[in-house]
Coordinates of C-alpha atoms in Angstrom, one line a residue:
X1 CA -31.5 -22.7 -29.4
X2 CA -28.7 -22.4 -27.6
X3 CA -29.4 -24.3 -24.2
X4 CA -32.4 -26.1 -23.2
X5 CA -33.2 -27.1 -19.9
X6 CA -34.9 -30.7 -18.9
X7 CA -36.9 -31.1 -15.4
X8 CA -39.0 -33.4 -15.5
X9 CA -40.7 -35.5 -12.5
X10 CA -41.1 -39.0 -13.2
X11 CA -43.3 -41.2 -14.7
X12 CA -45.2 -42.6 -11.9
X13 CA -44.9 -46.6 -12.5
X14 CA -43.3 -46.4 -15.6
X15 CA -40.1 -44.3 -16.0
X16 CA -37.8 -42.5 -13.2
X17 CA -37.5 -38.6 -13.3
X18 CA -33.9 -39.4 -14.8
X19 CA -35.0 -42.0 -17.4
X20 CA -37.7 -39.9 -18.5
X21 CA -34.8 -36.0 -19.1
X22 CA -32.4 -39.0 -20.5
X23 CA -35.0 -39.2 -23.2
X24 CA -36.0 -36.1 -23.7
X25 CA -32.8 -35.2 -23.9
X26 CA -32.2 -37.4 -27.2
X27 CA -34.9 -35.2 -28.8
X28 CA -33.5 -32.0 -28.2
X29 CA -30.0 -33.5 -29.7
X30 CA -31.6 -34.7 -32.5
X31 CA -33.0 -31.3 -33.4
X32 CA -30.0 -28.7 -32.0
X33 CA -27.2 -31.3 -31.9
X34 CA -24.8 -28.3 -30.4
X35 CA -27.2 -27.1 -28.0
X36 CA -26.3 -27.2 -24.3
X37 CA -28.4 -29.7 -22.9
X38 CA -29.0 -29.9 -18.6
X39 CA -30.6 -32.7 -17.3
X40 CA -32.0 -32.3 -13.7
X41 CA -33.9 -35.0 -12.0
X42 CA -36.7 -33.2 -10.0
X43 CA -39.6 -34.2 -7.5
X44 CA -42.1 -32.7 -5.3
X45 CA -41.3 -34.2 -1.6
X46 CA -42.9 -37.4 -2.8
X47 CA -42.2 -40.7 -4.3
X48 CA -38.9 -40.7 -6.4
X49 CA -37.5 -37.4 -4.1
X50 CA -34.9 -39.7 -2.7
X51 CA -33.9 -41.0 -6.9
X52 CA -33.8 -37.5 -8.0
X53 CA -31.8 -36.3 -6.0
X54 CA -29.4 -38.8 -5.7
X55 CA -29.0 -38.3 -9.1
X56 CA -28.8 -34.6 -9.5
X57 CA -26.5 -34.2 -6.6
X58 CA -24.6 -37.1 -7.2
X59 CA -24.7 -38.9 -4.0
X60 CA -25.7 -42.4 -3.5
X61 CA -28.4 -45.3 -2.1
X62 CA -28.0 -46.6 1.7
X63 CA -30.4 -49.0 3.4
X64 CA -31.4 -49.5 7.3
X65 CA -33.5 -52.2 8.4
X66 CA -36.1 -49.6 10.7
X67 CA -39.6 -50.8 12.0
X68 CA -42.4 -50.6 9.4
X69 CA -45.5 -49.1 10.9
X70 CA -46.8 -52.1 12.7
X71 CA -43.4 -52.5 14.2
X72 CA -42.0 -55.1 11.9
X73 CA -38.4 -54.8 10.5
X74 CA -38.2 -53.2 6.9
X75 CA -35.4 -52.3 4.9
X76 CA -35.3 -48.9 3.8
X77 CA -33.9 -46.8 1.6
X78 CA -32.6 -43.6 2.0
X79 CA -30.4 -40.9 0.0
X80 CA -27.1 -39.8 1.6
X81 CA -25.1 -37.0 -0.2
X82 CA -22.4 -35.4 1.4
X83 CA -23.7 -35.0 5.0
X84 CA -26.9 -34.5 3.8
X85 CA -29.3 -37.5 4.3
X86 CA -32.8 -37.4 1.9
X87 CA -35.4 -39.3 3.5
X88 CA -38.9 -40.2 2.1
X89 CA -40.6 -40.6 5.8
X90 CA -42.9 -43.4 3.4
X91 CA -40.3 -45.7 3.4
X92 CA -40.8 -46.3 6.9
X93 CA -44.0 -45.6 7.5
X94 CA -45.5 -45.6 4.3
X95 CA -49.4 -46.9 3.2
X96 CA -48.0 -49.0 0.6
X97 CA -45.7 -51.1 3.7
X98 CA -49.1 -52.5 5.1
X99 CA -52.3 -54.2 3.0
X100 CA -55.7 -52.6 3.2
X101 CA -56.8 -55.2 5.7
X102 CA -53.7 -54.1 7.7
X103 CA -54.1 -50.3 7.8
X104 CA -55.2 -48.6 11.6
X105 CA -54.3 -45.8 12.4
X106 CA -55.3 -46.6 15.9
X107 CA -52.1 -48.9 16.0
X108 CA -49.6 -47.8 13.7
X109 CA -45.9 -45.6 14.5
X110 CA -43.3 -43.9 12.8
X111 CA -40.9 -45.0 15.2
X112 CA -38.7 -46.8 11.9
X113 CA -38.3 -43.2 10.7
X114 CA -36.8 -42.1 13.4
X115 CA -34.7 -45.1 13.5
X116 CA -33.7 -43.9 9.6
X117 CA -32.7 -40.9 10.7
X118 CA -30.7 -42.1 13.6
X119 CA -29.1 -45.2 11.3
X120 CA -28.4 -41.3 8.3
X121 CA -26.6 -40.2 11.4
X122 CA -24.3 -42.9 12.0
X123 CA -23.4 -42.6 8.5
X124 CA -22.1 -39.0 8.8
X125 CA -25.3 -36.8 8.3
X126 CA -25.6 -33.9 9.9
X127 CA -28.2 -32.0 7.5
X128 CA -31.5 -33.5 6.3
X129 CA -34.3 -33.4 3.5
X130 CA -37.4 -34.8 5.0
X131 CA -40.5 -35.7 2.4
X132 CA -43.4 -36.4 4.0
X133 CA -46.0 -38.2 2.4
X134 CA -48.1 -41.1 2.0
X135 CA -48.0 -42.2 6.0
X136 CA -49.9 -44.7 7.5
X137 CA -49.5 -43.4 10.5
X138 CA -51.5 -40.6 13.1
X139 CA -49.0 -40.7 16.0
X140 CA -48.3 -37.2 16.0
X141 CA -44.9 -37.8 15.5
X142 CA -44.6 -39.6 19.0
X143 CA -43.1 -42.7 17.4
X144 CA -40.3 -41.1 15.5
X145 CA -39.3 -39.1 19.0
X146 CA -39.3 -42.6 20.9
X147 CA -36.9 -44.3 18.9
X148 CA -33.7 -44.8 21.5
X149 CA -32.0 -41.5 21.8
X150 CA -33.5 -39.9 19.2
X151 CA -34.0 -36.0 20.1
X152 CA -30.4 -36.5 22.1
X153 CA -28.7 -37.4 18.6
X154 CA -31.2 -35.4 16.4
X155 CA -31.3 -32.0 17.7
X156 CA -29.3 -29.0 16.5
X157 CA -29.1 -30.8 12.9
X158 CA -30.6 -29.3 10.3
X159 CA -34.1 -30.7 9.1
X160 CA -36.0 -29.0 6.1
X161 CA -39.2 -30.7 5.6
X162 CA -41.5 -31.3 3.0
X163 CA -44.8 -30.3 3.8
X164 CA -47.4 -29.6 1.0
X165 CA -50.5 -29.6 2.9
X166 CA -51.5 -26.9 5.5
X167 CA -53.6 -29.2 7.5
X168 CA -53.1 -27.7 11.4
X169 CA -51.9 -30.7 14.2
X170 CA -55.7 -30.8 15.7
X171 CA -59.5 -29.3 14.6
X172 CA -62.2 -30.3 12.2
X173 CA -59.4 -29.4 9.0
X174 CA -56.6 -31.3 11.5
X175 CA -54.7 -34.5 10.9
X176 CA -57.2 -37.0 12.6
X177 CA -60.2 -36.0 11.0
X178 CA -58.8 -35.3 7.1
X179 CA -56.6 -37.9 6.4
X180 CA -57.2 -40.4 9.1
X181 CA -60.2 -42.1 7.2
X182 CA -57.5 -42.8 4.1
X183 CA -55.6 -44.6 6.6
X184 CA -58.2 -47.0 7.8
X185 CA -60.2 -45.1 10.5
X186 CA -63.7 -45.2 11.1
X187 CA -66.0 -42.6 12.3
X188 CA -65.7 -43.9 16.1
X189 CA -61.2 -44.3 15.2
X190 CA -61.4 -40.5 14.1
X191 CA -62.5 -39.3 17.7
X192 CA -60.4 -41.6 19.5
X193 CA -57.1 -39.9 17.0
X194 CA -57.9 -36.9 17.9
X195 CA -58.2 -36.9 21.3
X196 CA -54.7 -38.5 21.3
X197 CA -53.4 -35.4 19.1
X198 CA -55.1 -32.7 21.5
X199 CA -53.4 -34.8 24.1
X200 CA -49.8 -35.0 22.4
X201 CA -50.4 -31.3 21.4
X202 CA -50.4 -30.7 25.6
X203 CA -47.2 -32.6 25.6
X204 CA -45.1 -30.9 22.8
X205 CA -46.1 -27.3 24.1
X206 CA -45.1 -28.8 27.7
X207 CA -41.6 -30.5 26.0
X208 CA -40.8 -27.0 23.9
X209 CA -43.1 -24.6 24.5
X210 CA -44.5 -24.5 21.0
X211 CA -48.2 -24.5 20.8
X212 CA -48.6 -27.3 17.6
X213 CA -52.5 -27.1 17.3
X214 CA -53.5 -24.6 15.0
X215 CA -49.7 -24.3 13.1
X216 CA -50.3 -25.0 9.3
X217 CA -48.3 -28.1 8.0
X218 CA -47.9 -30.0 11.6
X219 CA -50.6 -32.0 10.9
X220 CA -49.0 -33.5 7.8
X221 CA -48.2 -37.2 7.6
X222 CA -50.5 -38.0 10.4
X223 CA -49.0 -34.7 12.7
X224 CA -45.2 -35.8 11.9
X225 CA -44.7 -32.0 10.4
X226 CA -45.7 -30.8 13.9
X227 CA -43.4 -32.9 15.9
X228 CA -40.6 -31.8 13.5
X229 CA -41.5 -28.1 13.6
X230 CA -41.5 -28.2 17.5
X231 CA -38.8 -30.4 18.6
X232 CA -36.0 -29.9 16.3
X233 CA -36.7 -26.5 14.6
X234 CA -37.3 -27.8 11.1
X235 CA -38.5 -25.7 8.3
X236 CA -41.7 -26.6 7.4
X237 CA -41.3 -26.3 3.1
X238 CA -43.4 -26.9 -0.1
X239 CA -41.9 -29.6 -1.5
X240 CA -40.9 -28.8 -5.1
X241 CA -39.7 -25.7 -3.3
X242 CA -37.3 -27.5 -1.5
X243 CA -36.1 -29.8 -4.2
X244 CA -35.4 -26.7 -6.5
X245 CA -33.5 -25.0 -4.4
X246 CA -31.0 -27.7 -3.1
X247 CA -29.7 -28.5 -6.5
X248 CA -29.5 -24.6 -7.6
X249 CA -32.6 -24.8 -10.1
X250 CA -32.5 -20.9 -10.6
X251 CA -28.8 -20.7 -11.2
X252 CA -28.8 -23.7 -13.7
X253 CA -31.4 -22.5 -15.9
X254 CA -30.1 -18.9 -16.0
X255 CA -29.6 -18.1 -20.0
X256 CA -31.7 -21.0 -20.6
X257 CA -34.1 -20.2 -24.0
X258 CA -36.4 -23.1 -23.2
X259 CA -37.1 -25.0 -20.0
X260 CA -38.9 -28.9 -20.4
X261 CA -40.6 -30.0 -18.2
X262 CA -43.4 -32.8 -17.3
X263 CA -45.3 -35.8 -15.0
X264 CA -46.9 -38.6 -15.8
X265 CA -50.7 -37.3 -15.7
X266 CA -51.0 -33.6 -16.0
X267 CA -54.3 -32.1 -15.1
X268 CA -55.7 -29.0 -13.3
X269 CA -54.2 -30.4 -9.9
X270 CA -50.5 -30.0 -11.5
X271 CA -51.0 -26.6 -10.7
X272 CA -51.6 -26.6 -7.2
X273 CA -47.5 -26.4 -5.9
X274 CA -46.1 -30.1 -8.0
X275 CA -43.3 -30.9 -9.2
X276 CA -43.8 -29.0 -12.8
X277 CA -45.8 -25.8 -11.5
X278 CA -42.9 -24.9 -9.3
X279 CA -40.3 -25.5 -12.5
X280 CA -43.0 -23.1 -14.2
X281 CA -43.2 -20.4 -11.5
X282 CA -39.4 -20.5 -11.4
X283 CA -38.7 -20.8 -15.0
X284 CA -41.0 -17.6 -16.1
X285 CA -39.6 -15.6 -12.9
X286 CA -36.6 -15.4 -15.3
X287 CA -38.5 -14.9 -18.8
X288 CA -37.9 -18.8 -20.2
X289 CA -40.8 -19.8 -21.8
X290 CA -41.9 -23.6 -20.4
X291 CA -43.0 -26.9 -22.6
X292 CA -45.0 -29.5 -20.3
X293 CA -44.6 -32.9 -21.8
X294 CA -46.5 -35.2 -19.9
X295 CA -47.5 -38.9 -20.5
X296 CA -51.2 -38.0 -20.9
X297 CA -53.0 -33.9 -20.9
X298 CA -56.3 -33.3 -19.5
X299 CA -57.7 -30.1 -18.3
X300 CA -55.1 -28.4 -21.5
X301 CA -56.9 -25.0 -21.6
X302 CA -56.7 -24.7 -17.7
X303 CA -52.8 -25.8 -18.0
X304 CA -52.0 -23.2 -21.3
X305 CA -54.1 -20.5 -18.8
X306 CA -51.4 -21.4 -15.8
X307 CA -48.6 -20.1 -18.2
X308 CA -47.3 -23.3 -20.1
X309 CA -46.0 -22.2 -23.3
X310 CA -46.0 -25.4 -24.9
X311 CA -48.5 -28.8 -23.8
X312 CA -47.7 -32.0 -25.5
X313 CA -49.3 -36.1 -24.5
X314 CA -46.5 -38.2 -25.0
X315 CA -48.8 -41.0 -25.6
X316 CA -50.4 -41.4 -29.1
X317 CA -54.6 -41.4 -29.4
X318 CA -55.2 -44.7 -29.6
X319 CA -52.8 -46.3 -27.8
X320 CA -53.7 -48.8 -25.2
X321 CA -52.2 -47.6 -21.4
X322 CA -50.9 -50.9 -20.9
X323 CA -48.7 -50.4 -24.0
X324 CA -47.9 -46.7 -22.9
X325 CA -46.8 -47.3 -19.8
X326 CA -44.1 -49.8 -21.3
X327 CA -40.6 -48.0 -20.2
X328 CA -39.1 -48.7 -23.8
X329 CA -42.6 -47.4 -25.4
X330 CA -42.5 -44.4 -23.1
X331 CA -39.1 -43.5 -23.8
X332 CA -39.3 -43.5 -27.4
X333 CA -43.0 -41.6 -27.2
X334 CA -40.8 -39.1 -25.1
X335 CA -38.3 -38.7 -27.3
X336 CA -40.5 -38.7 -30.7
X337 CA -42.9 -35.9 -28.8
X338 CA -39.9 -33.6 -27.9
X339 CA -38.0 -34.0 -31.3
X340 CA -41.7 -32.8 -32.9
X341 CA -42.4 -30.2 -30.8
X342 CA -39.1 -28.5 -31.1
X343 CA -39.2 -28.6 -35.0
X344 CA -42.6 -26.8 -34.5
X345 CA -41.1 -24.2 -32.7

């Protein structure tokens, strides 16, 4: 083989999406030593967007103390690369900020990711990658519009966002009434959210002139894809999507003979838009044939039916998950599984 292409998500918990093409990329050597090898880092929209593509693009880490989603101050991290700023709105206003005692929807804001866009701004950026994901919030984007001066300094930049659900802003498939249970709401809390979205929905159609309520994708992250959409004319993406095509993914692998690719848990759900289906859909576009080499395989036949050439487990039979998830174990495992499957080829 004459070049071989490595996109692989990360290992959730255990290895980052560069770690994990860093060893895979040690296998292929081993095997073609004077193949061209490409490492990409790749995500979804998700955890480890900011990582990868820091990495691929080579840009670099900044931190802003913001509000966390009960208004205390957090320090979070964001990506900044060129004059574009990448921004997982879950480091603001992310489940994992708060304890399961602490989660309520009723109370909680994404007013700190406005104030990490505002704090990407001061820093030069003028074009942004939003993921959405993992909120604990159901403001309808009302906090992240209140931050001080906000739509004055945010408007007429350019915002893609990540947006891999199609729940609408309000209605029994809106915001309030399928997620807001994950985020700590009752029965009684779920009533009371959505009122507050039909309500907010009003005041964005009143603000822009944009009717919200039935648009698939504003209801993501609690309606925060809404408020986007409507105030500052984002694009509304799948997430992978939008990964791909900011670091070139279709130019890169042109002439490739085999694209790698993988997660740390692949099952029937991989297929349903992350990270690794949209490397697929992209990779056999162009005729490469794609390897999936994932930590652990379930669900294989449904996997080989979505047009993976190749499906390898990393992990051994037998071997305990404590031990697999060791970053040294899973790197060689990684390496070991793609020096193998390449001699089988």
């Amino acid at each position: 083989m004459k070049k071989i292409v490595i996109a692989c998500d990360s290992y959730k918990g255990c290895l980052s999406s560069s770690e994990v093409a860093r060893a895979a990329a040690e296998g292929v050597a081993e095997v073609y030593p004077d193949c061209e090898i490409v490492r990409l880092a790749v995500a979804d929209g998700g955890e480890g967007t900011v990582d990868a593509l820091v990495d691929t693009l080579g840009g670099h880490l900044e931190w802003a103390e913001v509000s966390d989603p009960l208004g205390r101050p957090v320090k979070a991290v964001y990506g900044v690369a060129g004059d574009l700023a990448i921004i997982e709105s879950a480091a603001a206003c992310g489940l994992t900020l708060l304890t399961k005692e602490e989660r309520n929807p009723l109370i909680t804001t994404t007013r700190g990711l406005g104030e990490l866009i505002l704090a990407a701004i001061d820093k030069g950026c003028r074009r942004f990658l939003i993921g959405l994901g993992g909120s604990a919030t159901n403001d309808g984007g009302m906090g992240m519009i209140s931050a001080g001066g906000f739509l004055e300094r945010a408007r007429g930049l350019s915002f893609t966002v990540a947006c891999d659900v199609d729940t609408p802003y309000i209605g029994k498939n809106g915001a309030s009434r399928v997620f807001g249970p994950q985020k700590g709401a009752s029965e009684e809390d779920v009533e009371v959210l959505e009122e507050r979205l039909r309500g907010y929905a009003l005041k964005i159609l009143a603000d822009t002139g944009i009717d919200v309520s039935n648009m698939e994708g504003a209801g993501a992250a609690g309606g925060l894809g809404g408020a986007f959409r409507a105030y500052l004319g984002a694009e509304l993406r799948r997430g992978v999507d939008m990964i791909l095509d900011q670091i070139g993914f279709d130019e890169v692998i042109e002439g490739a003979d085999l694209v790698i690719t993988g997660e740390g848990c692949s099952d029937y759900q991989t297929l349903k838009g992350k990270t690794a289906a949209g490397v697929l859909e992209r990779a056999r576009r162009m005729g490469i044939p794609v390897a999936l080499v994932s930590g652990a395989i379930r669900d294989e036949q449904m996997l080989l039916k979505g047009g993976f050439h190749i499906i390898e487990a990393v992990s051994p039979q037998g071997m305990s998950l404590a031990e697999a998830m060791r970053p040294e174990t899973a790197k060689h495992n990684i390496y070991e599984t793609v020096k193998r499957l390449l001699l089988n080829e």
